Coordinates of C-alpha atoms and ligand atoms in Angstrom, one line a residue:
M1 CA 127.5 67.4 84.6
H2 CA 124.1 68.1 82.9
T3 CA 122.1 71.3 82.4
Q4 CA 119.1 72.1 80.3
V5 CA 120.6 75.1 78.5
G6 CA 124.3 75.7 78.2
I7 CA 125.0 79.4 77.5
V8 CA 128.3 80.5 75.9
G9 CA 129.1 84.2 76.8
A10 CA 128.1 86.4 79.8
G11 CA 127.5 89.6 77.9
P12 CA 124.0 91.2 78.0
A13 CA 122.6 88.5 75.7
G14 CA 123.9 85.5 77.7
L15 CA 123.1 87.0 81.1
L16 CA 119.6 88.1 80.2
L17 CA 118.8 84.7 78.7
A18 CA 120.1 83.0 81.9
R19 CA 118.0 85.3 84.0
L20 CA 114.8 84.8 82.1
L21 CA 115.3 81.0 81.9
G22 CA 116.1 80.9 85.6
L23 CA 112.9 82.8 86.4
A24 CA 111.0 80.2 84.3
G25 CA 112.6 77.3 86.2
V26 CA 114.9 76.2 83.3
S27 CA 118.4 75.3 84.5
C28 CA 121.4 76.8 82.8
V29 CA 125.2 77.2 83.1
V30 CA 127.0 80.2 81.6
L31 CA 130.6 79.9 80.3
E32 CA 132.5 83.1 79.9
K33 CA 136.1 83.5 79.0
R34 CA 136.7 86.9 80.7
T35 CA 136.7 88.0 84.3
P36 CA 133.8 89.8 86.0
D37 CA 135.9 92.9 86.4
Y38 CA 136.6 93.0 82.7
L39 CA 132.9 92.7 81.9
R40 CA 131.9 95.4 84.3
A41 CA 134.4 97.9 82.9
R42 CA 133.5 97.5 79.2
I43 CA 132.0 100.7 77.9
R44 CA 129.4 100.2 75.2
A45 CA 126.4 102.1 73.8
G46 CA 123.6 103.6 76.0
L47 CA 120.2 103.9 74.2
L48 CA 117.4 101.5 75.0
E49 CA 114.1 101.0 73.1
Q50 CA 110.9 100.8 75.1
G51 CA 110.7 97.0 74.3
T52 CA 114.2 96.5 75.8
V53 CA 113.2 98.5 78.9
D54 CA 110.1 96.4 79.3
T55 CA 112.0 93.1 78.9
L56 CA 114.6 94.2 81.6
V57 CA 111.8 95.1 83.9
D58 CA 110.1 91.8 83.3
A59 CA 113.4 90.1 84.1
G60 CA 113.4 91.8 87.5
V61 CA 116.5 93.9 86.6
G62 CA 114.8 97.2 86.0
D63 CA 114.8 98.9 89.5
R64 CA 117.9 101.0 89.1
L65 CA 117.2 101.5 85.4
M66 CA 113.8 103.0 86.2
R67 CA 115.3 105.2 88.9
E68 CA 118.4 106.5 87.0
R69 CA 117.4 106.5 83.4
L70 CA 117.0 109.6 81.3
I71 CA 114.0 109.7 78.9
H72 CA 114.4 111.4 75.6
D73 CA 111.4 112.6 73.6
G74 CA 113.4 113.7 70.6
V75 CA 116.8 113.6 68.8
E76 CA 118.6 116.2 66.8
L77 CA 120.1 115.9 63.3
A78 CA 122.7 118.6 62.3
F79 CA 124.2 119.5 59.0
D80 CA 125.4 122.7 57.2
G81 CA 125.8 124.2 60.7
R82 CA 122.1 123.9 61.6
R83 CA 120.3 121.7 64.0
H84 CA 116.9 120.0 63.3
R85 CA 114.9 118.3 66.1
I86 CA 113.0 115.1 65.3
D87 CA 110.2 114.9 67.8
L88 CA 110.2 111.2 68.4
K89 CA 107.3 111.2 70.8
A90 CA 105.0 113.3 68.6
L91 CA 105.8 111.3 65.5
S92 CA 105.8 107.8 66.9
G93 CA 104.1 108.0 70.3
K94 CA 107.2 106.5 71.9
V95 CA 110.3 107.7 73.7
V96 CA 113.8 106.3 74.1
T97 CA 115.8 105.6 77.3
I98 CA 119.4 106.6 78.0
Y99 CA 121.0 104.1 80.4
G100 CA 124.5 102.8 79.8
Q101 CA 125.0 99.2 78.7
A102 CA 127.7 98.9 81.3
E103 CA 124.9 99.5 83.9
V104 CA 122.7 96.9 82.2
Q105 CA 125.6 94.4 82.5
A106 CA 126.2 95.3 86.1
D107 CA 122.5 94.9 87.0
L108 CA 122.4 91.5 85.4
M109 CA 125.5 90.4 87.1
D110 CA 124.2 91.5 90.5
A111 CA 120.9 89.7 89.9
H112 CA 122.7 86.5 89.0
A113 CA 124.9 86.7 92.1
A114 CA 121.7 87.0 94.2
M115 CA 120.0 84.1 92.5
G116 CA 123.0 81.9 92.5
T117 CA 123.3 81.2 88.8
E118 CA 126.2 79.1 87.8
I119 CA 128.5 81.3 85.8
V120 CA 132.0 80.0 85.0
Y121 CA 134.3 83.0 84.4
E122 CA 137.7 82.6 82.8
A123 CA 136.5 79.4 81.0
E124 CA 139.2 78.7 78.5
D125 CA 139.0 77.0 75.1
V126 CA 135.3 76.6 75.1
S127 CA 134.2 74.2 72.4
L128 CA 130.9 72.8 71.2
H129 CA 130.2 69.2 70.3
G130 CA 127.4 67.0 69.1
L131 CA 125.2 69.8 68.0
T132 CA 123.1 67.7 65.6
G133 CA 122.4 65.0 68.2
D134 CA 120.0 65.3 71.2
K135 CA 122.7 65.8 73.9
P136 CA 125.0 68.5 72.7
R137 CA 128.1 69.1 74.9
L138 CA 130.2 72.1 76.0
R139 CA 133.8 71.5 76.9
Y140 CA 136.2 73.9 78.4
H141 CA 139.4 74.2 80.5
K142 CA 139.7 75.8 83.8
G143 CA 142.3 75.5 86.6
G144 CA 144.4 73.1 84.5
Q145 CA 141.4 70.7 84.1
T146 CA 139.1 69.8 81.3
H147 CA 135.3 70.0 82.1
E148 CA 132.4 68.8 80.0
I149 CA 128.7 69.7 80.4
T150 CA 125.9 67.9 78.5
C151 CA 123.0 70.0 77.6
D152 CA 119.5 69.8 76.0
F153 CA 120.3 73.0 74.0
I154 CA 123.2 75.4 73.6
A155 CA 122.8 79.2 73.3
G156 CA 125.7 80.9 71.5
C157 CA 125.7 84.3 73.1
D158 CA 129.5 84.8 72.7
G159 CA 129.5 87.9 70.5
F160 CA 131.1 88.5 67.1
H161 CA 134.5 87.0 67.9
G162 CA 133.0 83.9 69.8
V163 CA 133.3 80.2 69.0
S164 CA 129.6 79.3 68.6
R165 CA 129.1 80.6 65.1
Q166 CA 132.4 79.1 64.1
A167 CA 131.0 75.7 65.2
I168 CA 128.5 75.7 62.4
P169 CA 129.7 74.1 59.2
Q170 CA 130.4 76.7 56.5
D171 CA 128.2 75.1 54.0
V172 CA 125.1 75.5 56.2
I173 CA 125.6 79.1 57.2
R174 CA 125.4 82.1 55.0
I175 CA 127.1 85.4 55.8
Y176 CA 126.0 88.9 54.6
E177 CA 128.5 91.6 55.4
R178 CA 129.5 95.1 54.8
V179 CA 132.5 96.7 56.4
Y180 CA 132.6 100.5 56.4
P181 CA 135.7 102.5 55.5
F182 CA 135.8 104.3 58.9
G183 CA 135.4 103.7 62.6
W184 CA 134.1 105.7 65.7
L185 CA 136.5 107.2 68.2
G186 CA 134.5 107.3 71.4
M187 CA 135.3 109.4 74.5
L188 CA 133.7 109.4 77.9
S189 CA 134.0 112.4 80.3
D190 CA 132.5 113.6 83.5
T191 CA 131.2 116.8 82.0
P192 CA 127.5 117.8 81.6
P193 CA 126.2 116.8 78.1
V194 CA 126.3 119.6 75.5
N195 CA 122.6 119.2 74.9
H196 CA 119.7 117.5 76.7
E197 CA 119.1 115.3 73.7
L198 CA 121.5 113.5 71.3
I199 CA 122.9 115.4 68.3
Y200 CA 123.9 113.4 65.2
T201 CA 126.1 115.7 63.0
N202 CA 127.0 115.3 59.3
H203 CA 130.1 117.5 58.7
E204 CA 132.6 117.7 56.0
R205 CA 135.3 116.7 58.4
G206 CA 133.3 113.6 59.3
F207 CA 130.3 112.5 61.4
A208 CA 130.1 113.4 65.1
L209 CA 127.7 112.2 67.8
C210 CA 126.9 113.9 71.1
T211 CA 125.4 111.5 73.6
M212 CA 125.4 110.9 77.3
R213 CA 125.2 108.5 80.2
S214 CA 123.7 110.9 82.8
L215 CA 123.3 114.6 83.5
T216 CA 126.9 114.8 84.5
R217 CA 128.6 112.3 82.2
S218 CA 128.9 112.8 78.4
R219 CA 129.8 110.4 75.6
Y220 CA 131.1 111.8 72.3
Y221 CA 132.0 110.0 69.1
L222 CA 134.0 111.1 66.0
Q223 CA 134.2 109.4 62.7
V224 CA 137.8 108.5 62.1
P225 CA 139.6 106.2 59.5
A226 CA 139.1 102.5 60.4
D227 CA 142.8 102.1 61.2
E228 CA 143.1 105.2 63.5
D229 CA 145.5 104.8 66.4
V230 CA 143.8 106.0 69.6
G231 CA 147.3 106.8 70.9
D232 CA 147.4 109.7 68.4
W233 CA 144.4 111.4 70.2
S234 CA 145.0 113.7 73.2
D235 CA 142.0 115.0 75.1
D236 CA 142.7 118.4 73.6
R237 CA 142.8 117.1 70.1
F238 CA 139.5 115.3 70.6
W239 CA 137.7 118.4 72.0
T240 CA 139.1 120.7 69.3
E241 CA 137.9 118.3 66.5
L242 CA 134.5 117.8 68.1
K243 CA 134.0 121.6 68.3
R244 CA 134.9 121.9 64.6
R245 CA 132.3 119.4 63.6
I246 CA 129.2 120.2 65.7
P247 CA 127.1 123.3 65.1
A248 CA 128.6 126.5 66.4
D249 CA 125.9 127.1 69.0
A250 CA 126.5 123.7 70.5
A251 CA 130.3 124.2 70.3
A252 CA 130.0 127.5 72.1
V253 CA 128.4 125.8 75.2
L254 CA 130.4 122.5 75.1
K255 CA 132.0 121.8 78.5
T256 CA 135.3 120.0 78.2
G257 CA 137.3 118.0 80.8
P258 CA 139.6 115.0 81.2
S259 CA 138.6 111.8 79.3
L260 CA 137.8 108.7 81.4
E261 CA 138.1 106.5 78.3
M262 CA 138.9 106.7 74.6
S263 CA 138.7 103.9 72.1
V264 CA 138.2 103.2 68.4
A265 CA 135.5 100.8 67.2
P266 CA 135.2 99.6 63.6
L267 CA 131.8 99.9 61.8
R268 CA 130.3 96.8 60.3
S269 CA 127.0 95.4 59.1
F270 CA 126.9 91.6 59.5
V271 CA 124.3 88.8 59.5
A272 CA 124.8 85.0 59.7
E273 CA 121.8 82.9 58.6
P274 CA 120.2 80.9 59.9
L275 CA 120.5 81.4 63.7
R276 CA 120.1 77.7 64.4
Y277 CA 122.1 74.6 63.7
G278 CA 120.7 71.5 65.3
R279 CA 120.5 72.2 69.0
L280 CA 122.6 75.4 68.8
F281 CA 120.8 78.7 68.8
L282 CA 122.7 82.0 68.2
A283 CA 121.6 85.2 69.8
G284 CA 123.0 88.8 69.9
D285 CA 126.3 89.8 68.4
S286 CA 127.3 86.2 67.6
A287 CA 124.7 86.3 64.8
H288 CA 124.6 89.9 63.8
I289 CA 126.4 93.2 64.1
V290 CA 125.0 96.6 63.2
P291 CA 126.9 99.9 62.9
P292 CA 126.2 101.9 66.1
T293 CA 124.5 104.8 64.3
G294 CA 121.0 103.6 65.0
A295 CA 121.9 102.2 68.5
K296 CA 120.3 98.9 67.7
G297 CA 123.0 96.4 68.8
L298 CA 121.8 95.8 72.4
N299 CA 118.2 96.2 71.5
L300 CA 118.4 93.4 68.8
A301 CA 120.2 91.1 71.2
V302 CA 117.4 91.6 73.8
A303 CA 114.7 90.8 71.2
D304 CA 116.6 87.6 70.2
V305 CA 116.8 86.6 73.8
R306 CA 113.1 87.3 74.4
F307 CA 112.2 85.1 71.4
L308 CA 114.6 82.3 72.5
T309 CA 113.2 82.3 76.0
E310 CA 109.7 82.0 74.7
A311 CA 110.7 79.1 72.5
L312 CA 112.6 77.2 75.2
T313 CA 110.0 77.7 77.9
R314 CA 107.3 76.5 75.5
F315 CA 109.4 73.4 74.8
Y316 CA 109.9 72.7 78.5
T317 CA 106.3 73.4 79.5
S318 CA 104.4 71.7 76.7
G319 CA 107.0 69.7 74.8
R320 CA 106.2 71.7 71.6
S321 CA 109.2 72.7 69.4
D322 CA 107.3 75.0 67.0
L323 CA 108.8 78.2 68.4
L324 CA 112.3 76.7 68.4
D325 CA 111.7 75.8 64.7
G326 CA 110.5 79.3 64.0
Y327 CA 113.2 81.1 66.1
S328 CA 115.6 81.9 63.3
D329 CA 113.0 83.3 60.9
R330 CA 111.3 85.3 63.6
C331 CA 114.6 86.9 64.7
L332 CA 115.8 87.5 61.1
A333 CA 112.7 89.4 60.2
R334 CA 113.5 91.9 62.9
V335 CA 117.2 91.8 62.4
W336 CA 117.0 92.7 58.7
K337 CA 114.7 95.7 59.4
A338 CA 117.2 97.0 62.0
Q339 CA 120.1 96.3 59.6
R340 CA 118.4 98.3 56.9
F341 CA 117.8 101.2 59.3
S342 CA 121.3 101.2 60.8
W343 CA 122.9 101.1 57.3
W344 CA 120.6 103.9 56.1
M345 CA 121.3 106.1 59.1
T346 CA 125.1 105.4 58.6
N347 CA 124.9 106.4 55.0
L348 CA 122.9 109.5 55.8
T349 CA 125.2 110.9 58.5
H350 CA 128.8 109.9 57.6
R351 CA 131.3 111.1 55.0
F352 CA 132.4 108.3 52.8
P353 CA 135.9 108.8 51.6
E354 CA 135.2 107.2 48.2
A355 CA 131.8 108.9 47.6
L356 CA 131.2 110.3 44.1
P357 CA 130.3 114.0 43.9
F358 CA 126.9 112.7 42.8
E359 CA 126.5 110.6 45.9
R360 CA 127.4 113.5 48.2
R361 CA 124.8 115.7 46.5
A362 CA 122.2 113.0 46.9
Q363 CA 123.1 112.7 50.6
S364 CA 122.6 116.5 51.0
A365 CA 119.3 116.2 49.2
E366 CA 118.2 113.4 51.5
L367 CA 119.0 115.4 54.6
A368 CA 117.1 118.4 53.2
Y369 CA 114.2 116.2 52.4
L370 CA 114.2 114.6 55.8
V371 CA 113.9 117.8 57.7
S372 CA 111.2 119.2 55.4
S373 CA 109.0 116.1 55.3
Q374 CA 106.9 114.8 58.2
A375 CA 106.5 111.5 56.4
A376 CA 110.3 111.0 56.2
Q377 CA 110.7 112.0 59.9
T378 CA 107.9 109.6 60.9
T379 CA 109.8 106.8 59.2
L380 CA 113.0 107.7 61.0
A381 CA 111.2 108.0 64.4
E382 CA 109.3 104.7 64.0
N383 CA 112.6 102.9 63.5
Y384 CA 114.7 104.8 66.0
V385 CA 112.3 104.2 68.9
G386 CA 112.1 100.5 67.9
L387 CA 109.7 98.5 65.8
A388 CA 107.1 96.3 67.4
L389 CA 108.5 93.0 68.8
G390 CA 106.7 90.9 66.1
Ligands
APR1 N1 134.1 81.5 75.3 C1 133.4 82.0 76.3 N2 133.0 83.3 76.2 C2 133.3 84.0 75.1 C3 134.0 83.5 74.1 C4 134.5 82.1 74.2 N3 135.2 81.6 73.2 N4 134.1 84.4 73.1 C5 133.5 85.5 73.6 N5 133.0 85.3 74.8 C6 132.3 86.2 75.6 C7 132.8 87.6 75.6 O1 133.9 87.7 76.5 C8 131.6 88.5 76.0 O2 131.6 88.6 77.4 O3 130.9 86.4 75.1 C9 130.4 87.6 75.5 C10 129.7 88.3 74.4 O4 129.2 89.5 74.8 P1 128.9 90.7 73.8 O5 130.0 90.9 72.9 O6 128.5 91.9 74.7 O7 127.7 90.2 72.9 P2 126.1 90.2 73.3 O8 125.9 89.7 74.7 O9 125.5 89.5 72.1 O10 125.8 91.7 73.3 C11 124.9 92.3 72.5 O11 126.0 94.2 73.4 O12 127.9 95.6 73.2 C12 126.8 95.1 72.6 O13 127.3 95.4 70.4 C13 126.8 94.6 71.4 O14 125.0 95.8 71.5 C14 125.4 94.5 71.4 C15 125.0 93.8 72.6
PHB2 C1 125.7 106.0 73.1 O1 125.1 106.6 74.0 O2 126.8 105.5 73.3 C2 125.1 105.9 71.8 C3 123.9 106.5 71.5 C4 123.3 106.4 70.3 C5 124.0 105.8 69.3 C6 125.2 105.2 69.5 C7 125.8 105.3 70.7 O3 123.4 105.8 68.0

């Protein structure tokens, strides 16, 4: 079997790429190791930059998004018990969109079902071959049989734990990484959000974030040790701890209720360079991870996919490979700016167990500076709403 682009992974990156390529008349096959139900049930972040919204609309998967999304003109930063609003719209001219990544995933899956894209779910032992030749191959097992697909190109969209990045020889890939000494305990509940915009709180007991999925569904996060056992957290314990960390006026109006989900996610900054090896191109979490503090993960994946689509369609329509050759550098320029921002925002808002008293004082000073300086707030706003696509 032959396809033009073989895609590994049916997360947001793989499915968006398949959708944009499909619309451009480029054939592709997607191999995914999980089941559709698993993918639909996965709860991830929920904040989209305008460029991401535009790309989803261009991909024809924006109808429900435009109907159901919440638009936020600002965001709050809280510390020392006080709340400070950053007016994103006034400072940057742009807004952000709240719409759950699980919904983006569902919209993409529905669009593919309607257009008949070949997506092989529960593909086992996916492996990549012949990447430096001109007919790379994907092999996998399903139903007790071995299958092989020859491709013109392979897109590695299989996330941080996938096989695509591992298929690149170690001496041609360079890894930049920082693992943080804490994780986020997330909880979802059908309760109205505590505030109409997000609140990022720096508190001596640890960071807390109040976010949402809709006007009736809230998402809250607490900084916890990286090895925290979610089994140790009852709903009651979560709500009590959240109330202790967020400012008193927010805690006073917080609506509690049963949790729909609770899970712990580690925090990591990670970049693999370059994003290309022969005819393999990495996109999304397979190439880079950001800590969730700046909500950049999905947005970066969408930007990669947009660049890769442009590069592949240019190749198929004009035979030119200049955009393919420039793909890695073009993505990395954006990735590193988002890495810097996510790392900075994490340092600003979290309590680091090993921080020197000097570093803690400097963090306090930075927060105080930020809320007193329009220049500093403009820098935050410009990055938070998303830098130009480049
Ligand atoms: N074979 C086939 N599929 C695989 C394999 C494999 N060996 N390994 C992983 N996958 C699949 C996973 O099951 C998953 O569905 O690849 C997909 C990768 O999806 P994501 O992890 O969501 O990565 P990506 O599409 O790049 O998502 C980018 O989504 O949740 C965020 O943090 C993420 O925000 C980022 C964005
Ligand atoms: C979320 O809504 O889950 C969310 C929002 C903003 C973040 C991280 C997560 O920075």
